[in-house]
Coordinates of N, CA and C in Angstrom, one line a residue:
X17 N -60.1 11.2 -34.0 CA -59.4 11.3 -32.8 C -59.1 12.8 -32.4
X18 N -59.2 13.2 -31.1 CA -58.7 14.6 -30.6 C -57.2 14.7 -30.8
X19 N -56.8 15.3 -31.8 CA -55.3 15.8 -31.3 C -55.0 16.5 -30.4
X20 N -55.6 16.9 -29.6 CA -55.4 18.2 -28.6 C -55.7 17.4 -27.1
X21 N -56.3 16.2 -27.1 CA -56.7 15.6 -25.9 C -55.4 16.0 -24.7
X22 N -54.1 16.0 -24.9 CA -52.9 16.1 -24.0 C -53.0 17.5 -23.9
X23 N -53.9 18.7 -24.2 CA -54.0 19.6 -23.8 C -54.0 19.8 -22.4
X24 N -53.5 20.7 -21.9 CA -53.9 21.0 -20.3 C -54.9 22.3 -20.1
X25 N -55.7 22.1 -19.3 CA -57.1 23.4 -19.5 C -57.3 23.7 -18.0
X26 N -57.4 24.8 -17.6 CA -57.9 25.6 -16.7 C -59.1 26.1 -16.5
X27 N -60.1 25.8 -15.8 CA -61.2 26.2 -15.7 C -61.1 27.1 -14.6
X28 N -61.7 27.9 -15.1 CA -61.7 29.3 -13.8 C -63.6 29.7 -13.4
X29 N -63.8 28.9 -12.2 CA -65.4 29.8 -12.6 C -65.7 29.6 -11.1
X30 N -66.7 30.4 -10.2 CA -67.0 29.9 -8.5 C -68.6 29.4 -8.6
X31 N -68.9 29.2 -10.2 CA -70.0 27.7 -9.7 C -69.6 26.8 -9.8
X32 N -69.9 25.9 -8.6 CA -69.3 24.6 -8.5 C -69.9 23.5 -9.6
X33 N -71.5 23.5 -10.0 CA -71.8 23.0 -10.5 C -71.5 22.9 -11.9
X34 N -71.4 24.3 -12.6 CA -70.9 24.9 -13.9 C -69.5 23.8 -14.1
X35 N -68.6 24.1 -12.9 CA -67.3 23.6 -12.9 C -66.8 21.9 -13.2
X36 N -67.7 21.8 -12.3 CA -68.2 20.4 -12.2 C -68.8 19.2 -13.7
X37 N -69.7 20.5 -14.2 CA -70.2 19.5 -15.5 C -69.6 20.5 -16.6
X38 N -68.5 21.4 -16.6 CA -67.7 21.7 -17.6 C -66.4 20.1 -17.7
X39 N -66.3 19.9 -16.4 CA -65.3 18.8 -16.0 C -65.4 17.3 -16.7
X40 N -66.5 17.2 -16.6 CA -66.8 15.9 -16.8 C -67.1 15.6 -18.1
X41 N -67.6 17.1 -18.5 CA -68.3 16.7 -20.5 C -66.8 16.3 -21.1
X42 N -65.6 17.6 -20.8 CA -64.5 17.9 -21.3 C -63.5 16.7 -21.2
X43 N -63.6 15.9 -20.2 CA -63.2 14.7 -19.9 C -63.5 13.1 -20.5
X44 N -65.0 13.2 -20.6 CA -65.5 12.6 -21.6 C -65.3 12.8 -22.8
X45 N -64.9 13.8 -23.5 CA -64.6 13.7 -24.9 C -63.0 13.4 -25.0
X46 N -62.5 12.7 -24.1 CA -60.9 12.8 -24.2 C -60.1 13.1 -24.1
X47 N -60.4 15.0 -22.9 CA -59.5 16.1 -22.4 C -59.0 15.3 -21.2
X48 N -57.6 14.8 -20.6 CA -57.6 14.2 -19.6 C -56.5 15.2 -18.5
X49 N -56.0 15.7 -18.8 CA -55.6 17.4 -18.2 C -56.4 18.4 -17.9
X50 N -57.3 18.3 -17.3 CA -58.2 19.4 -16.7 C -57.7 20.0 -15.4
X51 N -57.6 20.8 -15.3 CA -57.6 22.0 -13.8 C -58.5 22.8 -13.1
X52 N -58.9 23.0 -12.0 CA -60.1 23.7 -11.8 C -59.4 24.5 -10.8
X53 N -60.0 26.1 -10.4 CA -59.5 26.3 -9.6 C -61.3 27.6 -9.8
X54 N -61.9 27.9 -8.4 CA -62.9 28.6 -7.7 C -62.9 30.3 -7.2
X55 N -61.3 30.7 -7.6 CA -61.1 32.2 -7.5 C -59.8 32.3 -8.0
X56 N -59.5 33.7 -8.2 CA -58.4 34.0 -8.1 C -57.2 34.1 -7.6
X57 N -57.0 33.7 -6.7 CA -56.1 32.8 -5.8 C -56.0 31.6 -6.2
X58 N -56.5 30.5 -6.5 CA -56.5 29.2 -7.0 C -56.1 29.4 -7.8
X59 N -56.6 30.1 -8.8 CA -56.0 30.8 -10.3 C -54.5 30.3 -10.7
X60 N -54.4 31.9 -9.6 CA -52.7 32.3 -9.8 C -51.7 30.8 -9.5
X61 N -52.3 30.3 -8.2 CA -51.5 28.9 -7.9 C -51.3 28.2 -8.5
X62 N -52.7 27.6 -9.5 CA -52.8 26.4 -10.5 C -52.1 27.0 -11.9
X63 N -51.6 28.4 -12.0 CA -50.7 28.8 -13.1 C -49.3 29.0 -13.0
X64 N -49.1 29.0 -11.6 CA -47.1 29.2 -10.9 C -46.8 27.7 -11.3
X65 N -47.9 26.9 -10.5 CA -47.3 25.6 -10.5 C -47.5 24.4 -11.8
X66 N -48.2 24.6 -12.5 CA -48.7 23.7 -13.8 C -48.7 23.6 -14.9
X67 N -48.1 23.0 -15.9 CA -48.2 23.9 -17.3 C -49.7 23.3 -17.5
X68 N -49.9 24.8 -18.2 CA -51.4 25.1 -19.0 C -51.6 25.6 -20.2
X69 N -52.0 24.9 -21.0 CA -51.9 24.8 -22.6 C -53.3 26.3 -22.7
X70 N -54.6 26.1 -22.1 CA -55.5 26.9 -22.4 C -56.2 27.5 -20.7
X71 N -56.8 28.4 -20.8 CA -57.2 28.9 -19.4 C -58.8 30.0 -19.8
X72 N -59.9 28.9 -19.2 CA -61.8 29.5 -19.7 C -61.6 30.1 -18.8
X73 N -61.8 31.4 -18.5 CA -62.1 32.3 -17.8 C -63.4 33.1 -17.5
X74 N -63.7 32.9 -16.1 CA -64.9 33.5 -15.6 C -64.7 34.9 -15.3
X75 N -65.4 35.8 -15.5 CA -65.0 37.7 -15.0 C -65.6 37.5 -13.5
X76 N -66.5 37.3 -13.3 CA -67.3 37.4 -12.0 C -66.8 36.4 -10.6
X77 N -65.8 36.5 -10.3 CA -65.5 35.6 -9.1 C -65.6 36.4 -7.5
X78 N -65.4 35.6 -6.8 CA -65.9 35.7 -5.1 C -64.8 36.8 -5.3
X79 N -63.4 36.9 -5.2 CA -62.4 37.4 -4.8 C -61.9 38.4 -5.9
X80 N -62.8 38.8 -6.9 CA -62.3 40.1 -7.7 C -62.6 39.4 -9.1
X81 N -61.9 40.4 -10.0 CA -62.6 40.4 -11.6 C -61.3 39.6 -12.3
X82 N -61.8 38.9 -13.0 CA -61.3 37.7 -13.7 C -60.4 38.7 -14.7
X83 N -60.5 40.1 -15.0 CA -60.3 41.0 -16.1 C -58.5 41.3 -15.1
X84 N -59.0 41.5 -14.0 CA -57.7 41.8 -13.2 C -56.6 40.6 -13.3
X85 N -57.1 39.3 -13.1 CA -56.5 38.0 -13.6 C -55.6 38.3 -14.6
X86 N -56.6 38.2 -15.6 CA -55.7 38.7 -17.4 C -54.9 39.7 -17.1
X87 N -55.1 40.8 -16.8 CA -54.6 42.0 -17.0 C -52.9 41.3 -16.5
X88 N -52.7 40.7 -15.3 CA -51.4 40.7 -14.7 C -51.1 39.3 -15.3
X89 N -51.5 38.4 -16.2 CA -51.5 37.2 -17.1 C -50.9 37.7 -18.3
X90 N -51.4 38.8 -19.0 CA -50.7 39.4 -20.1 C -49.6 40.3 -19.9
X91 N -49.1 40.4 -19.0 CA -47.6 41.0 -19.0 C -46.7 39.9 -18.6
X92 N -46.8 38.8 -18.7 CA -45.5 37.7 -18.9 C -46.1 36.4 -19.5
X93 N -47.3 36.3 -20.2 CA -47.8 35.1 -21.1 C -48.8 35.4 -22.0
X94 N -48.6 35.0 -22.9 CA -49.2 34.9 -24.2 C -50.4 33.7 -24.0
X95 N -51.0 32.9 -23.3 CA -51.3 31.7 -22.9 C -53.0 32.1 -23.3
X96 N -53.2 31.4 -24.1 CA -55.0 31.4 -24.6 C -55.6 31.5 -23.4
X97 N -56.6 32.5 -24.1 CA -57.7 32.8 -23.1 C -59.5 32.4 -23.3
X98 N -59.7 31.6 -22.8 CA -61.5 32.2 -23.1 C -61.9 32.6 -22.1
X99 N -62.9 33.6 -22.5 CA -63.4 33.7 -21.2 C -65.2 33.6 -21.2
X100 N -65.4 33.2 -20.3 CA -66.6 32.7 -19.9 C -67.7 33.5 -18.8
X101 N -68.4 34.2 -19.6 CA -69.3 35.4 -17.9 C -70.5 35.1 -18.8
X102 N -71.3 35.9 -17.8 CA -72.5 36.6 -17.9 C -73.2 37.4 -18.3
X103 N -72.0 38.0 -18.0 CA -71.6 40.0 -19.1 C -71.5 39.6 -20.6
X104 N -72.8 40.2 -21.1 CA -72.7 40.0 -22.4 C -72.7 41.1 -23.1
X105 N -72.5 42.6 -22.3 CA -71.9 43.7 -22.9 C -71.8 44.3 -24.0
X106 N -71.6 44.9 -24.6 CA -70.5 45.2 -25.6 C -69.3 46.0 -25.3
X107 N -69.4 46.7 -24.0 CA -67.9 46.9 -23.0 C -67.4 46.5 -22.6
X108 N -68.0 44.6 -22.0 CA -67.2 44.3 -21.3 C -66.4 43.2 -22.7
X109 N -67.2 43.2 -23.7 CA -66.5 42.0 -24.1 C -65.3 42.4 -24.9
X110 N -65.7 44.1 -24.9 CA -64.6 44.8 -25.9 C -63.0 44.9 -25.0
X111 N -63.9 45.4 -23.6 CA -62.5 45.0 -22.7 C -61.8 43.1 -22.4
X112 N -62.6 42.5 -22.4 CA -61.7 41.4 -22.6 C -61.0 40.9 -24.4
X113 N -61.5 41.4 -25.3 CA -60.8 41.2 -26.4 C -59.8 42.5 -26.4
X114 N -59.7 43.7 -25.7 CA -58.4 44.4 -25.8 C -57.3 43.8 -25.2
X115 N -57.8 43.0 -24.0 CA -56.9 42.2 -23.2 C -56.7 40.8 -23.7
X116 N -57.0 40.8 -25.4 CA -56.4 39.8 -25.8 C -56.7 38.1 -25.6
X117 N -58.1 38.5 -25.5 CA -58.5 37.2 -24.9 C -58.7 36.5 -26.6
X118 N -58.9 35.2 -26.4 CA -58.7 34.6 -27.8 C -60.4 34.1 -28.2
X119 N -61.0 33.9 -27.1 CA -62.8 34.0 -27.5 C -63.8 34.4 -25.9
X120 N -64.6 34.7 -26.6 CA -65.6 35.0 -25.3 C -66.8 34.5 -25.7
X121 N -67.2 33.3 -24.5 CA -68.4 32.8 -24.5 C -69.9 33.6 -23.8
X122 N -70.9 34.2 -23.8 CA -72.3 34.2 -22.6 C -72.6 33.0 -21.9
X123 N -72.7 33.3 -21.1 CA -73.6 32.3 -20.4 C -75.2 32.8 -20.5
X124 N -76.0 31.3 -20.5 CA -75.8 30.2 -20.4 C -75.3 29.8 -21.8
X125 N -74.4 28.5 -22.4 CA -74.1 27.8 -23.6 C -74.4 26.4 -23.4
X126 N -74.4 25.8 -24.6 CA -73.8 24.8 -24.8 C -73.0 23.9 -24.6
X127 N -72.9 23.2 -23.8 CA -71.4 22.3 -24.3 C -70.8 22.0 -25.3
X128 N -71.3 21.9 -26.2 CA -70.9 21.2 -27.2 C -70.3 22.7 -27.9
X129 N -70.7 24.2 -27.4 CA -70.5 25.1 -28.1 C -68.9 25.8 -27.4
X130 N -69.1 25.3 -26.4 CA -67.6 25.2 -25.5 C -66.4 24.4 -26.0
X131 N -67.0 23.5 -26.3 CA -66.4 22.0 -27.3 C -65.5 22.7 -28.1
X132 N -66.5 23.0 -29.2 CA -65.7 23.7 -30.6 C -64.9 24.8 -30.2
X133 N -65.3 25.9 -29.4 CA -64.5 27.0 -29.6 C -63.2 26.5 -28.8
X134 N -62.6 25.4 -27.7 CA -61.7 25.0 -27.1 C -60.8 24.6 -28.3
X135 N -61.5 23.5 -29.0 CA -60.9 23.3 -30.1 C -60.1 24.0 -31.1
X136 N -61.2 25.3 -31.4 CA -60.6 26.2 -32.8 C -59.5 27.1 -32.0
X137 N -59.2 27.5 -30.5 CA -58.2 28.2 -30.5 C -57.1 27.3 -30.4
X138 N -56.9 26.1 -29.6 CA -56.3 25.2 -29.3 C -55.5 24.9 -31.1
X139 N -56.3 24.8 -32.1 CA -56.0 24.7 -33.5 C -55.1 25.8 -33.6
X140 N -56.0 27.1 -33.6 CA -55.0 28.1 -34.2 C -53.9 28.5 -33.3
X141 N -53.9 27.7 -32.0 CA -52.5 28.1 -31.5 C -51.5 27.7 -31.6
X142 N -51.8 25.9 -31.5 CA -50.9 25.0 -31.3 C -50.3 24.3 -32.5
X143 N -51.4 24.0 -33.6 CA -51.2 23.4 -34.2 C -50.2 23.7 -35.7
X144 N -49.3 22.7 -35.7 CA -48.1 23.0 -37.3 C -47.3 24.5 -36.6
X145 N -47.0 24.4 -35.3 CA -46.1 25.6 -34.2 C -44.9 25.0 -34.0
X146 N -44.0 24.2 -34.5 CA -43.0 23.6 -34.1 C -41.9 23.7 -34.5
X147 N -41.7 24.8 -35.6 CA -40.9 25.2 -36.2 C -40.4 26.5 -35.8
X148 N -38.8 27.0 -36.4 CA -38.6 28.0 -35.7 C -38.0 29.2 -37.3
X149 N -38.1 30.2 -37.2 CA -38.4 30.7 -38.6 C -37.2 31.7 -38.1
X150 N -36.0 31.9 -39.3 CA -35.2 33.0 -38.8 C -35.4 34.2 -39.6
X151 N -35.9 35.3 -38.7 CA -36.2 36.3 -39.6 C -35.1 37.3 -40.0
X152 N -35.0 38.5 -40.7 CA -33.7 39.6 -40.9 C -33.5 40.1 -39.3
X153 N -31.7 40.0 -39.5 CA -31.3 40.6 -38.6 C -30.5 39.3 -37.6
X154 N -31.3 38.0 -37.9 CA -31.2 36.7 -37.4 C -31.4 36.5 -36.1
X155 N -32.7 36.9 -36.2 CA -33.9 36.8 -35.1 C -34.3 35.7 -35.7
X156 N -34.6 34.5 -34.2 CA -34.9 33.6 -34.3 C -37.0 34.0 -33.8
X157 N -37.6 33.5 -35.0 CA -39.5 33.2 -34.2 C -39.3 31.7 -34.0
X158 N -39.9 31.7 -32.5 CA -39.9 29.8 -32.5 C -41.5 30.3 -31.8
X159 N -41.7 29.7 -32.7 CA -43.3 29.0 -33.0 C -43.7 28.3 -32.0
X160 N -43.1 27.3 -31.7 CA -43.5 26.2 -30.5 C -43.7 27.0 -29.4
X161 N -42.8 28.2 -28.8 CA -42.6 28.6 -27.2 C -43.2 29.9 -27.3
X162 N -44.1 30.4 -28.5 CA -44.7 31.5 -29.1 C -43.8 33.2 -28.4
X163 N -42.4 33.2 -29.0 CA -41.2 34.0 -28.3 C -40.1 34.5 -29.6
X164 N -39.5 35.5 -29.4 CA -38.6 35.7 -30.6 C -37.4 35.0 -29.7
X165 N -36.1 35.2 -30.4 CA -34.9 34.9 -29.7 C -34.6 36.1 -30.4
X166 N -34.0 36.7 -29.8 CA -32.7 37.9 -30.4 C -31.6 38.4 -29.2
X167 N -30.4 38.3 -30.0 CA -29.1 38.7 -29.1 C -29.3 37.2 -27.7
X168 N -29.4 36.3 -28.4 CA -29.3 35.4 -27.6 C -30.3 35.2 -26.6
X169 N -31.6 35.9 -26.3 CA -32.2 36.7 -25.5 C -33.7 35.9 -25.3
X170 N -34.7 35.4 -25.1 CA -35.8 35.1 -25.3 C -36.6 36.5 -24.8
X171 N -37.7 36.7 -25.8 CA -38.4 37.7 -25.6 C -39.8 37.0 -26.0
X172 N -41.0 37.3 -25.1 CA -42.3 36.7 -24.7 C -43.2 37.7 -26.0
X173 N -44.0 36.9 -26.4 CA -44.7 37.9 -27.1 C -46.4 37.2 -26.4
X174 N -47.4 38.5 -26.6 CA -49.2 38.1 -26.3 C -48.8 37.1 -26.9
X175 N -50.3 36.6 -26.6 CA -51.2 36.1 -27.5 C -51.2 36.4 -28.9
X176 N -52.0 37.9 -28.9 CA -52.0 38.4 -30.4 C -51.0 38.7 -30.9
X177 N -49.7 39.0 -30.3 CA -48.8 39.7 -30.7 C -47.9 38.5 -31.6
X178 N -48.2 37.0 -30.9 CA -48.0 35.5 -31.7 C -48.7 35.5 -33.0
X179 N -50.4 35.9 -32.9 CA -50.9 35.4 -33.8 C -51.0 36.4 -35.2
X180 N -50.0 37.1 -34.7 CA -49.4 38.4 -36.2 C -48.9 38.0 -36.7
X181 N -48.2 38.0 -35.9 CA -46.7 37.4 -36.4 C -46.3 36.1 -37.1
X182 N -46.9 35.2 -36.4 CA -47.5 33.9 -37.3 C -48.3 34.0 -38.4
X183 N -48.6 34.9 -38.5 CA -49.8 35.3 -39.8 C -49.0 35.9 -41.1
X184 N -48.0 36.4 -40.5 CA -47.2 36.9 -41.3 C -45.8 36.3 -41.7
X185 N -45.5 35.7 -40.8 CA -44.3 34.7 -41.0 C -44.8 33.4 -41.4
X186 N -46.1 33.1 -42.2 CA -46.8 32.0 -42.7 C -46.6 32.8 -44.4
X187 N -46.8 33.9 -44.5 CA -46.4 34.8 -45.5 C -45.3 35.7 -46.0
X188 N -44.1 34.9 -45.3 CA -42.6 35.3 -45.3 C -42.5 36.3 -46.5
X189 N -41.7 37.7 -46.5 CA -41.2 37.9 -47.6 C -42.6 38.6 -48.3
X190 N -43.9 38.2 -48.3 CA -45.0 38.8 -49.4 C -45.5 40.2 -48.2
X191 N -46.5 41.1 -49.4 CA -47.3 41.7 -48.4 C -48.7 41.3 -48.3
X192 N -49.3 41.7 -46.7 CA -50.5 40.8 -46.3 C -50.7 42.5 -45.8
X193 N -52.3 42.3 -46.8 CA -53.3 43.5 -46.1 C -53.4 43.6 -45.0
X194 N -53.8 44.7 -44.6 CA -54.5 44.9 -43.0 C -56.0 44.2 -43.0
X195 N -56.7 43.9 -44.1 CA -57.7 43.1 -43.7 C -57.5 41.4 -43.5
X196 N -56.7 41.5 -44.5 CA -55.9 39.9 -44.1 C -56.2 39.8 -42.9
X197 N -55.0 40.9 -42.0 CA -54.6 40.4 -40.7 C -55.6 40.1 -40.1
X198 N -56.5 41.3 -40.0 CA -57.8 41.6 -39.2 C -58.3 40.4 -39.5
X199 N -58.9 39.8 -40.6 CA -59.9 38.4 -40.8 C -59.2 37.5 -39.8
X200 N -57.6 37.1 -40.4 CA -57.3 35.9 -40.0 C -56.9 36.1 -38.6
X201 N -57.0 37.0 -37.5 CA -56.3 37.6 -36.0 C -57.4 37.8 -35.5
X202 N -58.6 38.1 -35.7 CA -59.5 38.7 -34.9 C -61.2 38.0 -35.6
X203 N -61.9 37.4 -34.4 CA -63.2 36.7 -34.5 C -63.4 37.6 -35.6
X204 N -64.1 39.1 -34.7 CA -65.0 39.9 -35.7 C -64.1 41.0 -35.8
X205 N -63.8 41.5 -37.3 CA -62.6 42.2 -37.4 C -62.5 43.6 -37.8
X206 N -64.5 44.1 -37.5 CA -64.8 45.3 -37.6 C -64.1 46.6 -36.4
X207 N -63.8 47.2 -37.2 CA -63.4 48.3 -36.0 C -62.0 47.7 -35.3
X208 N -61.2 47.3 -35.7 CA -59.7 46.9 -35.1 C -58.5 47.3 -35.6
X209 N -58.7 48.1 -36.7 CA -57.3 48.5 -37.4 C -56.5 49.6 -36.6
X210 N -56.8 50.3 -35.9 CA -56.4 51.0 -35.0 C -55.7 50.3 -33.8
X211 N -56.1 49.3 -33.1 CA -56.0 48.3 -32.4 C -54.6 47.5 -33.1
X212 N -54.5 46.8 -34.4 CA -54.1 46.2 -35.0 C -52.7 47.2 -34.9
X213 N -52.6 48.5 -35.3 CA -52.0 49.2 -35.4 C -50.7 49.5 -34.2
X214 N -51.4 49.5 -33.5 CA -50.6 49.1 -31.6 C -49.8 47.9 -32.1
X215 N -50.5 46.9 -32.1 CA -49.8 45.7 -31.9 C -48.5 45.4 -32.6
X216 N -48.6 46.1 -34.1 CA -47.5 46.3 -34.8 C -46.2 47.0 -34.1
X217 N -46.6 48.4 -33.8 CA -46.1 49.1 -33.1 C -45.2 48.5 -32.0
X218 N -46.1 47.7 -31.3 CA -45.3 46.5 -29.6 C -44.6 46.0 -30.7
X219 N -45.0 45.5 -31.5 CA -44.0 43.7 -32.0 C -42.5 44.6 -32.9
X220 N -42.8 45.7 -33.1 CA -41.4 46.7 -33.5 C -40.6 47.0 -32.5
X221 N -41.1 47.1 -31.2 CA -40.0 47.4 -30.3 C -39.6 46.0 -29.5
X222 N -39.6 45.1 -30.2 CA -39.3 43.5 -29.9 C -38.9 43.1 -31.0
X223 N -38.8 43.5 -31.6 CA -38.2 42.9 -33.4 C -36.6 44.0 -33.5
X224 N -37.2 45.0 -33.5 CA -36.3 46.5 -34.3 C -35.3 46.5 -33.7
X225 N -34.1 46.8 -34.2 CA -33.2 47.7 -33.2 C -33.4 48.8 -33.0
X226 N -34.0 49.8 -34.4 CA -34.9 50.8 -34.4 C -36.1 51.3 -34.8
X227 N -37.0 51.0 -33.9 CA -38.5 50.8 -34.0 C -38.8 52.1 -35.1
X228 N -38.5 52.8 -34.4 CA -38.7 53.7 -35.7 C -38.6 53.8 -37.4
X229 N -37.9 52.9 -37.1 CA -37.1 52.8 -38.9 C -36.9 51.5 -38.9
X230 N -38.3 50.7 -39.5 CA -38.2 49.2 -39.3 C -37.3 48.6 -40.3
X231 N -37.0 47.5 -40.4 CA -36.2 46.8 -41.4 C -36.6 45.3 -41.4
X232 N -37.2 45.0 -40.2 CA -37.9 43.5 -40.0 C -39.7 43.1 -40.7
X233 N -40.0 44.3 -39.7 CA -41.6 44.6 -39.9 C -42.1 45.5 -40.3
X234 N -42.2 45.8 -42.1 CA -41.9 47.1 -42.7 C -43.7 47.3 -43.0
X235 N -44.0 48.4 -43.1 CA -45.5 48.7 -43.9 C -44.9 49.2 -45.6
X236 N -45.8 48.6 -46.1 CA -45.8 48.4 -47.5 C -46.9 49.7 -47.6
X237 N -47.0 50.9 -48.1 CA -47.8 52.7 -47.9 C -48.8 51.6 -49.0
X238 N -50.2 51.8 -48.3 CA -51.1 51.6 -49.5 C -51.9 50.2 -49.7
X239 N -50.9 49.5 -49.0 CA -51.1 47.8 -49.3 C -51.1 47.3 -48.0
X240 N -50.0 47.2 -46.9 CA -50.2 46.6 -46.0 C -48.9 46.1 -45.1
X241 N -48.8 45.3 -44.4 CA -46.8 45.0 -44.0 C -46.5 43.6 -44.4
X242 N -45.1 43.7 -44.5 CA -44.3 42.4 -44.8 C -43.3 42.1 -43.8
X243 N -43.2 41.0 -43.3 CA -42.2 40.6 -42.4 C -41.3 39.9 -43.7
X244 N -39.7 40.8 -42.7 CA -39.1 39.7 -43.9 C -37.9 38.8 -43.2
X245 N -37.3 37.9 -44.1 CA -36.8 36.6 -43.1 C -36.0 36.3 -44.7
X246 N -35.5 35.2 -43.7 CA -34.0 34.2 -44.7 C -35.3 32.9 -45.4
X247 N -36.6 32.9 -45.2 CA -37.2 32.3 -45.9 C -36.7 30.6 -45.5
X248 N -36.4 30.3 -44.5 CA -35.9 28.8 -44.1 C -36.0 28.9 -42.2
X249 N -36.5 27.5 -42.4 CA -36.9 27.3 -40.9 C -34.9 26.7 -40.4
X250 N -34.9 26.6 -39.2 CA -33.8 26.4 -38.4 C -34.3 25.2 -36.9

């Protein structure tokens, strides 16, 4: 059985046909929450008004670049991304994984190769997220709404900036290499520690009182960082 069938999914693409029998395969297997929208404008509408668990993303649309979509998507949601073009690059795909996208398909594919990768983000996002972890300082991570709480406050974190953090609050208390991270956060995890390095950086000035002088999300010189916590969910 699908556990993810109650998913809600966004199809972003302006071939109708593409759209059409992404619709129907994804439906047949169970998905009964599907969304379609033909530009960017439909986009943005079908995301103000709908909750959306996942959102495939086309770069090439009538009305501008699917990249500009994300871009203004990642400053207030963390919300899975795939994205789906033509552009098979190695600039462009580097620029949609800077922008945090969680996989990138070429066209033409598979279905069935669409199938899986819906699946494995939908897994790594959603799934065993329902718990809320109180870290030092008594910052609340709730997993389910992929957000810290602190000073009473909800604060939004990416995508990736979730799937750190979760990676490391799955490792409460120990230290987790930078290759860890990189394996378990990123498809291919060559060339990202610099990258990785930012992200740390953002999730300190959302964590810290003083980013500079961590006490939540410390680097361990040599080995790698530890997030540390009361070790008990809430």
């Amino acid at each position: 059985m699908n556990i993810f069938r109650d998913a809600s999914i966004l199809l972003v693409d302006d071939e109708s046909y593409l759209i059409d029998s992404m619709y129907k395969f994804l439906k047949n297997k169970g998905y009964q929450k599907i969304l379609t929208a033909k530009n960017i404008a439909e986009a943005r509408f079908k995301l103000n008004n709908n909750k959306v668990d996942l959102m495939i993303l086309d770069i090439m649309l009538t009305d501008g670049s699917g990249f500009d979509l994300l871009k203004d998507l990642r400053k207030k949601s963390s919300l899975p991304v795939i994205i789906l073009s033509a552009l098979s690059g190695i600039d462009d795909k580097k620029e949609g994984f800077d922008l945090e996208v969680d996989d990138y398909i070429v066209k033409p594919f598979l279905p069935e190769d669409l199938l899986w990768r819906i699946e494995a983000v939908l897994r790594r996002t959603y799934q065993n997220k329902n718990e809320k972890i109180i870290l030092s300082g008594g910052i609340i991570f709730d997993r389910e709404r992929a957000m810290l709480i602190k000073n009473e406050e909800d604060i939004q974190l990416t995508a990736k900036q979730f799937k750190i953090l979760d990676y490391l609050a799955t490792n409460l208390n120990k230290i987790v290499s930078i290759d860890q991270i990189l394996e378990k956060c990123w498809e291919d995890s060559f060339g990202y520690e610099n990258t990785l390095i930012t992200h740390i950086y953002r999730l300190r000035d959302k964590l810290e009182t003083d980013p500079a002088n961590p006490k939540i999300l410390i680097t361990v010189k040599g080995l790698g960082y530890k997030l540390l916590g009361d070790n008990k969910e809430c």
